[in-house]
Amino acid sequence: MDLTYTAEEEEFRAGLREWLAKALPALPPKPSPDDWPGRRAYDLGWQRTLYDAGYAGLHWPLDAGGRGATPVQHLIYLEETEKAGAPYVGANFVGLLHAGPTIAAEGTAGQRARWLPPVLRGEEVWCQGFSEPDAGSDLAALRTRAWRDGDDYVVSGSKIWTSHAEVADWCELLVRTDPAAPKHRGISWLAMPMDASGITVRPLRTLAGPAEFAEVFLDEVRIPVAHRVGAENDGWRVTMVTLSYERGTAFVGEVVACRRVLGELAHAARGNGRWDDPVLRRWLGRLNAEFRALWRLTQWNVSEAGRTGGVPGVGGSVFKLRYSHARQELYDAAAEVLGPEALDLDREWTRDRLMSLSYTIAAGTSQIQRNIVAERILGLPKGR
């Protein structure tokens, strides 16, 4: 692993910094966390700004509409945009970081031409229809059924924790197309238009406040067979591509954000007298080491993705496992620094702390990540 940057990469960093310094002051005010139509418009507007400047889909292949940047350039982009306080992908999260890269890797030429440009231009939002009420973390136990009727699949079932469903145009949907096959082999990956007849969306309000997830009920929804990405019943393999992005590079910007928050915590502790506590200082020091190590692991994962053609590997599970717990510890430390103010929901750190509770569940629970590390990296036998 080479952790040094080339002259070309440093030139890319300098150009990005210069552009961000000009673009960010021109942004409109951020909408309220509860205003999802407003947040959608804000996030799509920023995406269009990125597209016009040539930074949209930076690491996507050229034939997918991206810039064909190297994984290291992508890492620099994520680092610099976070440091500059640029908007996060927000409502564009699934399209840009999950569905888009999956379609770029697994889709046909026609599918890539139809779905990728609108994501990059900030014209369409995607949501993720993977989790189900009765499947829990066992994604392969999904029961949403799809059967062929001519040129369509007819889909019935339900999904839960569907990210951004209430403002999405499309859904990356996992369905069971062969109920008689072993559970990992009877699944297909479909692109479902969210305006299709038979779809009911019920937003879910979380402990942190905003309703960014939803239940989705599907009652004989017709989806063209042409919207299937990959072969029929090969959806589990396609899904592993999706999850490798979700666990491999989707959290990179958040590591930078956590390092920034850690610095802010230390500053706040010095200001309110909490810095005099040696236990707290040791805690913050250990967290600093944790996030520095996570950043190095991120660089390793990016180097590995570059070596293997751009798709993150199972090392993303190692990162996701440790990052989830480190982030929770960070906001536990924030509560210690804030004291009674940690109960104030108007404080950003308080909302972030509540949100951090989901990280050991979202994108695959910590138990699932441990299984992946044990079986696919360490080569241990599967548990019974």
Short mmCIF file of C-alpha atoms in Angstrom, two decimals, residues 115-355:
data_model
loop_
_atom_site.label_atom_id
_atom_site.label_comp_id
_atom_site.label_asym_id
_atom_site.label_seq_id
_atom_site.Cartn_x
_atom_site.Cartn_y
_atom_site.Cartn_z
CA TRP A 115 -30.46 5.43 -15.20
CA LEU A 116 -26.97 6.77 -14.65
CA PRO A 117 -27.06 10.23 -16.35
CA PRO A 118 -30.15 11.42 -14.37
CA VAL A 119 -28.43 10.44 -11.10
CA LEU A 120 -25.29 12.35 -12.02
CA ARG A 121 -27.21 15.41 -13.25
CA GLY A 122 -29.27 15.61 -10.05
CA GLU A 123 -32.58 14.79 -11.72
CA GLU A 124 -33.64 11.53 -10.04
CA VAL A 125 -33.47 10.12 -6.51
CA TRP A 126 -33.21 6.42 -5.62
CA CYS A 127 -34.20 4.55 -2.47
CA GLN A 128 -33.11 1.13 -1.21
CA GLY A 129 -35.71 -1.66 -0.89
CA PHE A 130 -33.70 -4.43 0.76
CA SER A 131 -34.73 -4.95 4.41
CA GLU A 132 -37.99 -6.66 5.36
CA PRO A 133 -39.92 -6.83 8.65
CA ASP A 134 -39.53 -10.59 9.13
CA ALA A 135 -36.01 -11.01 7.72
CA GLY A 136 -34.04 -8.84 10.13
CA SER A 137 -30.34 -8.93 9.34
CA ASP A 138 -30.78 -12.15 7.35
CA LEU A 139 -31.24 -10.34 4.04
CA ALA A 140 -31.42 -13.61 2.08
CA ALA A 141 -34.57 -14.55 4.04
CA LEU A 142 -36.59 -11.90 2.19
CA ARG A 143 -40.10 -12.93 1.11
CA THR A 144 -41.23 -10.18 -1.27
CA ARG A 145 -42.34 -12.26 -4.26
CA ALA A 146 -42.04 -11.53 -7.97
CA TRP A 147 -43.53 -13.75 -10.65
CA ARG A 148 -43.36 -13.42 -14.43
CA ASP A 149 -46.38 -12.29 -16.42
CA GLY A 150 -45.32 -11.73 -20.01
CA ASP A 151 -42.79 -8.90 -20.14
CA ASP A 152 -43.41 -7.89 -16.52
CA TYR A 153 -42.73 -9.08 -13.03
CA VAL A 154 -45.69 -8.81 -10.68
CA VAL A 155 -44.40 -7.97 -7.19
CA SER A 156 -46.14 -8.27 -3.82
CA GLY A 157 -44.67 -7.93 -0.33
CA SER A 158 -43.28 -5.25 1.95
CA LYS A 159 -40.02 -3.51 2.80
CA ILE A 160 -38.90 -1.59 5.87
CA TRP A 161 -36.17 0.98 6.59
CA THR A 162 -36.39 2.02 2.96
CA SER A 163 -34.07 5.02 2.79
CA HIS A 164 -35.62 8.17 1.25
CA ALA A 165 -38.64 6.31 -0.16
CA GLU A 166 -40.95 9.30 0.32
CA VAL A 167 -38.94 11.47 -2.11
CA ALA A 168 -37.53 8.80 -4.45
CA ASP A 169 -38.17 8.28 -8.15
CA TRP A 170 -36.68 4.76 -8.27
CA CYS A 171 -36.05 1.90 -5.88
CA GLU A 172 -33.29 -0.72 -5.99
CA LEU A 173 -35.50 -3.65 -5.03
CA LEU A 174 -34.66 -7.21 -4.01
CA VAL A 175 -37.35 -9.80 -4.75
CA ARG A 176 -37.69 -13.57 -4.62
CA THR A 177 -38.17 -14.90 -8.14
CA ASP A 178 -37.72 -18.61 -7.33
CA PRO A 179 -39.27 -19.59 -3.97
CA ALA A 180 -38.18 -23.23 -4.44
CA ALA A 181 -34.46 -22.38 -4.74
CA PRO A 182 -32.07 -22.12 -1.78
CA LYS A 183 -32.62 -18.71 -0.23
CA HIS A 184 -29.43 -17.12 -1.62
CA ARG A 185 -30.13 -18.36 -5.16
CA GLY A 186 -33.72 -17.36 -5.82
CA ILE A 187 -33.32 -13.57 -5.60
CA SER A 188 -33.35 -10.92 -8.35
CA TRP A 189 -32.36 -7.22 -8.34
CA LEU A 190 -34.98 -4.93 -9.93
CA ALA A 191 -35.25 -1.21 -10.57
CA MET A 192 -38.78 -0.19 -9.56
CA PRO A 193 -40.34 3.15 -10.54
CA MET A 194 -41.82 4.64 -7.37
CA ASP A 195 -44.84 6.04 -9.22
CA ALA A 196 -46.02 2.55 -10.27
CA SER A 197 -49.53 1.49 -9.30
CA GLY A 198 -49.79 -0.60 -6.12
CA ILE A 199 -47.04 1.11 -4.07
CA THR A 200 -47.86 2.54 -0.62
CA VAL A 201 -45.20 4.48 1.30
CA ARG A 202 -45.48 5.10 5.05
CA PRO A 203 -42.68 7.29 6.50
CA LEU A 204 -41.03 6.14 9.74
CA ARG A 205 -40.02 8.82 12.24
CA THR A 206 -36.83 7.90 14.05
CA LEU A 207 -35.62 8.74 17.54
CA ALA A 208 -33.41 11.42 16.02
CA GLY A 209 -36.45 13.22 14.59
CA PRO A 210 -36.53 13.30 10.76
CA ALA A 211 -38.40 10.59 8.86
CA GLU A 212 -35.72 9.54 6.38
CA PHE A 213 -36.90 5.91 6.29
CA ALA A 214 -40.21 4.39 5.32
CA GLU A 215 -42.22 1.22 5.14
CA VAL A 216 -43.11 0.32 1.56
CA PHE A 217 -46.01 -1.99 0.74
CA LEU A 218 -46.21 -3.59 -2.70
CA ASP A 219 -49.54 -4.91 -3.98
CA GLU A 220 -49.13 -6.59 -7.38
CA VAL A 221 -46.79 -3.89 -8.66
CA ARG A 222 -45.84 -4.45 -12.30
CA ILE A 223 -42.14 -3.97 -13.10
CA PRO A 224 -40.79 -4.59 -16.62
CA VAL A 225 -38.43 -7.55 -16.91
CA ALA A 226 -36.11 -5.15 -18.72
CA HIS A 227 -35.62 -3.42 -15.34
CA ARG A 228 -33.84 -6.45 -13.91
CA VAL A 229 -30.12 -5.85 -13.34
CA GLY A 230 -28.21 -9.10 -13.78
CA ALA A 231 -29.69 -12.49 -14.58
CA GLU A 232 -32.86 -13.80 -13.00
CA ASN A 233 -32.11 -15.45 -9.64
CA ASP A 234 -28.58 -13.98 -9.67
CA GLY A 235 -29.61 -11.06 -7.51
CA TRP A 236 -27.64 -12.17 -4.45
CA ARG A 237 -24.35 -11.81 -6.32
CA VAL A 238 -25.45 -8.42 -7.67
CA THR A 239 -26.44 -7.42 -4.15
CA MET A 240 -22.96 -8.26 -2.87
CA VAL A 241 -21.65 -5.67 -5.35
CA THR A 242 -24.09 -3.12 -3.91
CA LEU A 243 -23.16 -3.94 -0.32
CA SER A 244 -19.44 -3.80 -1.06
CA TYR A 245 -19.92 -0.14 -2.00
CA GLU A 246 -22.20 0.49 0.98
CA ARG A 247 -19.67 -0.96 3.42
CA GLY A 248 -16.50 -0.07 1.55
CA THR A 249 -16.50 3.60 0.53
CA ALA A 250 -19.89 5.04 1.52
CA PHE A 251 -18.66 6.05 5.00
CA VAL A 252 -15.37 7.64 3.95
CA GLY A 253 -16.56 11.23 4.30
CA GLU A 254 -17.99 10.44 7.72
CA VAL A 255 -14.57 9.39 9.04
CA VAL A 256 -13.30 12.87 8.15
CA ALA A 257 -16.37 14.37 9.83
CA CYS A 258 -15.74 12.34 12.99
CA ARG A 259 -12.16 13.58 13.15
CA ARG A 260 -13.47 17.14 12.86
CA VAL A 261 -16.05 16.54 15.62
CA LEU A 262 -13.31 15.10 17.84
CA GLY A 263 -11.34 18.32 17.50
CA GLU A 264 -14.44 20.34 18.32
CA LEU A 265 -15.06 18.19 21.40
CA ALA A 266 -11.54 18.80 22.68
CA HIS A 267 -12.00 22.54 22.15
CA ALA A 268 -15.37 22.52 23.96
CA ALA A 269 -13.90 20.51 26.86
CA ARG A 270 -11.15 23.09 27.30
CA GLY A 271 -13.77 25.81 27.34
CA ASN A 272 -16.08 24.32 29.98
CA GLY A 273 -13.50 22.83 32.31
CA ARG A 274 -14.05 19.18 31.39
CA TRP A 275 -10.52 19.00 29.97
CA ASP A 276 -9.19 18.86 33.52
CA ASP A 277 -10.55 15.32 33.82
CA PRO A 278 -7.66 12.93 32.94
CA VAL A 279 -10.10 10.10 32.18
CA LEU A 280 -11.85 12.22 29.53
CA ARG A 281 -8.52 13.28 28.03
CA ARG A 282 -7.42 9.66 27.72
CA TRP A 283 -10.79 8.80 26.16
CA LEU A 284 -10.49 11.51 23.53
CA GLY A 285 -6.87 10.56 22.89
CA ARG A 286 -7.81 6.94 22.29
CA LEU A 287 -10.61 8.01 19.94
CA ASN A 288 -8.12 10.15 18.04
CA ALA A 289 -5.96 7.05 17.55
CA GLU A 290 -9.06 5.04 16.51
CA PHE A 291 -10.05 7.48 13.78
CA ARG A 292 -6.49 7.90 12.55
CA ALA A 293 -6.31 4.12 12.20
CA LEU A 294 -9.68 4.05 10.45
CA TRP A 295 -8.44 6.64 7.99
CA ARG A 296 -5.41 4.46 7.23
CA LEU A 297 -7.72 1.47 6.80
CA THR A 298 -9.78 3.57 4.39
CA GLN A 299 -6.66 4.31 2.38
CA TRP A 300 -5.86 0.60 2.32
CA ASN A 301 -9.37 -0.25 1.11
CA VAL A 302 -9.10 2.39 -1.60
CA SER A 303 -5.73 1.02 -2.70
CA GLU A 304 -7.23 -2.46 -2.82
CA ALA A 305 -10.20 -1.20 -4.86
CA GLY A 306 -7.77 0.35 -7.34
CA ARG A 307 -5.90 -2.93 -7.66
CA THR A 308 -9.07 -4.97 -8.24
CA GLY A 309 -10.77 -2.65 -10.73
CA GLY A 310 -12.66 -0.23 -8.50
CA VAL A 311 -15.08 -2.51 -6.61
CA PRO A 312 -14.41 -2.47 -2.84
CA GLY A 313 -13.58 -5.84 -1.28
CA VAL A 314 -14.51 -7.56 1.96
CA GLY A 315 -12.08 -5.27 3.81
CA GLY A 316 -15.00 -2.86 3.87
CA SER A 317 -16.63 -5.10 6.48
CA VAL A 318 -13.60 -4.69 8.77
CA PHE A 319 -13.90 -0.92 8.37
CA LYS A 320 -17.66 -0.82 8.84
CA LEU A 321 -17.50 -3.00 11.96
CA ARG A 322 -14.95 -0.86 13.79
CA TYR A 323 -16.25 2.47 12.50
CA SER A 324 -19.80 1.79 13.75
CA HIS A 325 -18.61 1.26 17.32
CA ALA A 326 -16.06 4.10 17.23
CA ARG A 327 -18.73 6.53 16.07
CA GLN A 328 -21.00 5.53 18.94
CA GLU A 329 -18.13 6.02 21.38
CA LEU A 330 -17.41 9.44 19.89
CA TYR A 331 -20.91 10.68 20.63
CA ASP A 332 -20.90 9.07 24.07
CA ALA A 333 -17.84 11.23 24.68
CA ALA A 334 -19.75 14.22 23.29
CA ALA A 335 -22.48 13.63 25.88
CA GLU A 336 -19.81 13.56 28.61
CA VAL A 337 -18.41 16.89 27.41
CA LEU A 338 -21.84 18.53 27.04
CA GLY A 339 -23.20 17.36 30.38
CA PRO A 340 -26.90 18.25 30.83
CA GLU A 341 -26.90 19.97 27.42
CA ALA A 342 -26.63 16.50 25.88
CA LEU A 343 -30.40 16.21 26.35
CA ASP A 344 -31.09 19.23 24.13
CA LEU A 345 -32.44 17.94 20.80
CA ASP A 346 -31.65 21.29 19.21
CA ARG A 347 -27.95 20.54 19.62
CA GLU A 348 -26.39 18.97 16.53
CA TRP A 349 -24.24 16.64 18.63
CA THR A 350 -27.34 15.38 20.45
CA ARG A 351 -29.08 14.52 17.18
CA ASP A 352 -25.90 12.91 15.87
CA ARG A 353 -25.61 10.83 19.03
CA LEU A 354 -29.13 9.47 18.57
CA MET A 355 -28.38 8.77 14.92
#
